[in-house]
Coordinates of C-alpha atoms in Angstrom, one line a residue:
Chain A
X1 CA 212.4 167.4 46.8
X2 CA 216.1 167.1 47.1
X3 CA 218.1 170.2 48.0
X4 CA 221.7 170.9 47.0
X5 CA 224.0 167.9 47.4
X6 CA 227.7 167.9 47.5
X7 CA 230.2 165.2 47.7
X8 CA 232.5 164.2 49.2
X9 CA 231.7 165.6 52.7
X10 CA 235.3 165.5 53.8
X11 CA 238.5 165.1 51.9
X12 CA 242.2 165.1 52.8
X13 CA 244.8 165.7 50.2
X14 CA 248.6 166.3 49.9
X15 CA 250.2 169.5 48.5
X16 CA 250.6 169.4 44.8
X17 CA 247.8 166.9 44.2
X18 CA 244.6 167.6 42.4
X19 CA 241.0 167.4 43.7
X20 CA 237.6 167.3 42.1
X21 CA 234.4 168.3 44.1
X22 CA 230.9 167.6 42.8
X23 CA 227.6 169.3 43.3
X24 CA 224.0 168.6 42.3
X25 CA 221.8 171.7 42.3
X26 CA 218.2 171.9 43.8
X27 CA 215.7 170.3 41.5
X28 CA 214.6 172.9 38.9
X29 CA 217.7 175.0 39.3
X30 CA 220.0 175.6 36.4
X31 CA 222.8 177.8 37.9
X32 CA 225.6 176.6 40.1
X33 CA 228.0 178.8 42.0
X34 CA 231.1 177.7 44.0
X35 CA 232.4 179.5 47.0
X36 CA 235.5 179.1 49.2
X37 CA 235.1 179.6 53.0
X38 CA 238.1 179.9 55.1
X39 CA 237.8 179.2 58.8
X40 CA 236.1 182.1 60.6
X41 CA 235.5 184.0 57.4
X42 CA 232.6 184.6 55.1
X43 CA 232.3 182.7 51.8
X44 CA 234.2 184.0 48.8
X45 CA 232.9 183.6 45.3
X46 CA 235.0 181.4 43.0
X47 CA 232.8 181.1 39.8
X48 CA 229.4 180.6 38.6
X49 CA 228.2 178.2 35.7
X50 CA 225.1 178.6 33.7
X51 CA 224.2 176.7 30.4
X52 CA 227.4 174.7 30.8
X53 CA 229.5 178.0 30.6
X54 CA 231.4 179.9 33.2
X55 CA 229.5 183.1 33.6
X56 CA 231.2 184.9 36.2
X57 CA 234.6 184.5 38.0
X58 CA 236.0 185.7 41.3
X59 CA 239.5 186.5 42.2
X60 CA 240.8 183.0 42.1
X61 CA 243.8 181.6 40.1
X62 CA 243.6 179.5 37.0
X63 CA 244.3 176.4 39.3
X64 CA 240.6 176.5 40.1
X65 CA 238.5 175.4 37.1
X66 CA 235.0 174.0 36.8
X67 CA 232.5 172.3 34.7
X68 CA 228.8 172.1 34.3
X69 CA 227.0 169.2 32.8
X70 CA 223.7 169.0 30.8
X71 CA 221.8 167.9 33.8
X72 CA 223.1 171.1 35.6
X73 CA 225.3 169.3 37.9
X74 CA 228.7 170.8 38.3
X75 CA 232.3 170.0 39.3
X76 CA 235.1 172.1 41.0
X77 CA 238.6 171.2 40.2
X78 CA 241.6 172.4 41.9
X79 CA 245.2 171.7 40.7
X80 CA 248.5 171.8 42.5
X81 CA 247.0 172.1 45.9
X82 CA 248.5 174.6 48.3
X83 CA 248.2 174.5 52.1
X84 CA 246.1 177.5 51.7
X85 CA 243.4 175.8 49.7
X86 CA 242.3 174.2 52.9
X87 CA 238.7 175.4 53.4
X88 CA 235.0 174.6 53.3
X89 CA 234.0 174.5 49.7
X90 CA 230.3 175.4 49.2
X91 CA 228.1 175.0 46.2
X92 CA 225.0 177.1 45.7
X93 CA 222.2 176.7 43.2
X94 CA 219.6 179.1 41.8
X95 CA 217.5 180.0 38.9
X96 CA 219.6 182.0 36.3
X97 CA 218.8 185.5 35.9
X98 CA 215.9 185.7 38.2
X99 CA 215.6 187.4 41.6
X100 CA 215.3 184.3 43.5
X101 CA 217.2 182.8 46.6
X102 CA 220.4 180.9 46.3
X103 CA 220.3 177.5 48.1
X104 CA 223.6 176.1 49.5
X105 CA 224.7 172.5 50.1
X106 CA 226.3 171.2 53.2
X107 CA 229.8 171.7 51.8
X108 CA 233.1 169.7 51.3
X109 CA 235.7 170.2 53.9
X110 CA 239.0 170.0 52.1
X111 CA 242.2 169.7 54.2
X112 CA 245.5 170.0 52.4
X113 CA 248.6 168.5 54.3
Chain B
X1 CA 237.2 191.5 49.2
X2 CA 234.1 191.4 51.1
X3 CA 231.2 193.7 50.3
X4 CA 229.6 193.7 53.7
X5 CA 230.5 193.9 57.3
X6 CA 228.3 192.4 60.0
X7 CA 228.2 194.1 63.4
X8 CA 228.8 192.8 66.0
X9 CA 231.2 190.2 65.3
X10 CA 229.9 188.1 68.2
X11 CA 226.8 188.3 70.4
X12 CA 225.9 186.3 73.5
X13 CA 222.3 186.3 74.8
X14 CA 220.0 184.5 77.1
X15 CA 217.2 182.3 75.7
X16 CA 214.1 184.3 75.2
X17 CA 215.9 187.5 74.5
X18 CA 216.0 189.1 71.1
X19 CA 219.2 189.3 69.0
X20 CA 219.9 192.0 66.5
X21 CA 222.7 192.1 64.1
X22 CA 223.5 194.6 61.3
X23 CA 225.0 194.5 58.0
X24 CA 226.6 197.3 56.1
X25 CA 227.7 197.2 52.4
X26 CA 229.5 199.4 50.0
X27 CA 227.9 199.5 46.6
X28 CA 224.4 199.6 45.2
X29 CA 222.7 196.2 45.5
X30 CA 219.9 194.3 43.9
X31 CA 218.9 192.0 46.7
X32 CA 220.2 191.3 50.2
X33 CA 220.0 187.7 51.7
X34 CA 220.5 186.4 55.2
X35 CA 221.9 183.0 55.8
X36 CA 222.6 181.0 59.0
X37 CA 225.4 178.6 59.3
X38 CA 225.9 175.9 62.0
X39 CA 229.2 174.7 63.1
X40 CA 230.9 175.3 59.8
X41 CA 228.4 173.4 57.9
X42 CA 226.2 174.6 54.9
X43 CA 224.4 177.8 54.7
X44 CA 220.8 177.8 55.4
X45 CA 218.8 180.6 53.6
X46 CA 216.7 182.7 55.8
X47 CA 215.2 185.5 54.0
X48 CA 215.7 187.6 50.9
X49 CA 214.9 191.3 50.8
X50 CA 214.8 193.2 47.6
X51 CA 216.4 196.6 47.1
X52 CA 212.8 198.2 46.8
X53 CA 211.7 196.7 50.1
X54 CA 212.1 198.2 53.5
X55 CA 211.1 195.3 55.8
X56 CA 210.3 191.7 55.7
X57 CA 209.1 189.1 58.1
X58 CA 209.5 185.4 58.4
X59 CA 208.4 183.6 61.6
X60 CA 210.6 185.0 64.4
X61 CA 212.8 186.9 62.0
X62 CA 212.5 190.5 61.0
X63 CA 214.8 192.1 58.4
X64 CA 215.0 195.6 57.5
X65 CA 216.9 197.3 54.7
X66 CA 217.9 200.9 54.4
X67 CA 219.5 201.6 51.0
X68 CA 220.3 205.2 51.8
X69 CA 222.6 204.1 54.5
X70 CA 223.5 200.9 52.8
X71 CA 222.7 198.8 55.7
X72 CA 220.5 196.0 56.8
X73 CA 219.4 194.5 60.1
X74 CA 218.3 191.1 61.3
X75 CA 216.2 190.7 64.4
X76 CA 215.6 187.2 65.9
X77 CA 212.9 187.4 68.4
X78 CA 212.5 185.1 71.5
X79 CA 215.8 183.3 70.8
X80 CA 216.3 179.7 71.3
X81 CA 219.4 177.6 72.0
X82 CA 219.0 176.2 68.5
X83 CA 219.4 179.8 67.1
X84 CA 223.1 179.4 68.1
X85 CA 224.9 179.8 64.8
X86 CA 226.8 182.3 62.6
X87 CA 224.6 184.7 60.6
X88 CA 225.7 186.1 57.2
X89 CA 224.4 188.8 54.9
X90 CA 225.2 188.5 51.2
X91 CA 224.4 191.0 48.5
X92 CA 224.2 190.9 44.8
X93 CA 224.3 193.7 42.3
X94 CA 222.0 192.2 39.6
X95 CA 219.5 189.2 39.3
X96 CA 221.5 186.1 39.2
X97 CA 224.8 187.7 39.9
X98 CA 227.4 186.4 42.3
X99 CA 226.8 186.8 46.0
X100 CA 229.1 189.0 48.2
X101 CA 229.2 188.0 51.9
X102 CA 230.2 189.8 55.0
X103 CA 232.3 188.3 57.7
X104 CA 229.3 187.1 59.8
X105 CA 228.0 187.5 63.3
X106 CA 228.5 184.7 65.6
X107 CA 225.5 184.3 68.0
X108 CA 225.5 182.2 71.1
X109 CA 222.2 181.7 72.8
X110 CA 222.5 180.5 76.4
X111 CA 219.8 178.3 77.9

């Protein structure tokens, strides 16, 4: 049973560029959440997708957008990258609306130069 | 902003000793989960405790929850070098809701 998979593992981008990160949820899970983790800090919630719609959103600018596909996989897009966007981006999957655990992928390390 | 705060921020112990870390949060919760993270990689789920539960065990892990004090503790017994990692607590306010994390406790287990 595959867990949560994210791609790519590492990424280097230049300021002003755009980036797309991808996530496949754990088998049987229908909800995908994205988190940003700066070095030395805890993860911060970006947004959550369920039934292909954004259900919740954290305190992140509109430069951060996402999408969920019918197979429940998801993408995180960040436009006009800033140096401060350098972080580990984590994807978590869960069963929507239920009291179950959230499982995380290995993350994508984004470096903006 | 972060809901929880872990205490201590860092912990160094010898292999075989117990490690205890605490998590405090600010608002009412539905569930509290503990995660482990090795060297800035993905989060590994350790244990989930519901707001109506007071204690839970999983292998060498023991988690307690005191909703009146808005706090939780994670005890790792008979620690091993492989337990070296950062440990985070995360809370949610409702089923399926977003997780709010604390800043983590960095644990070093010396062989």
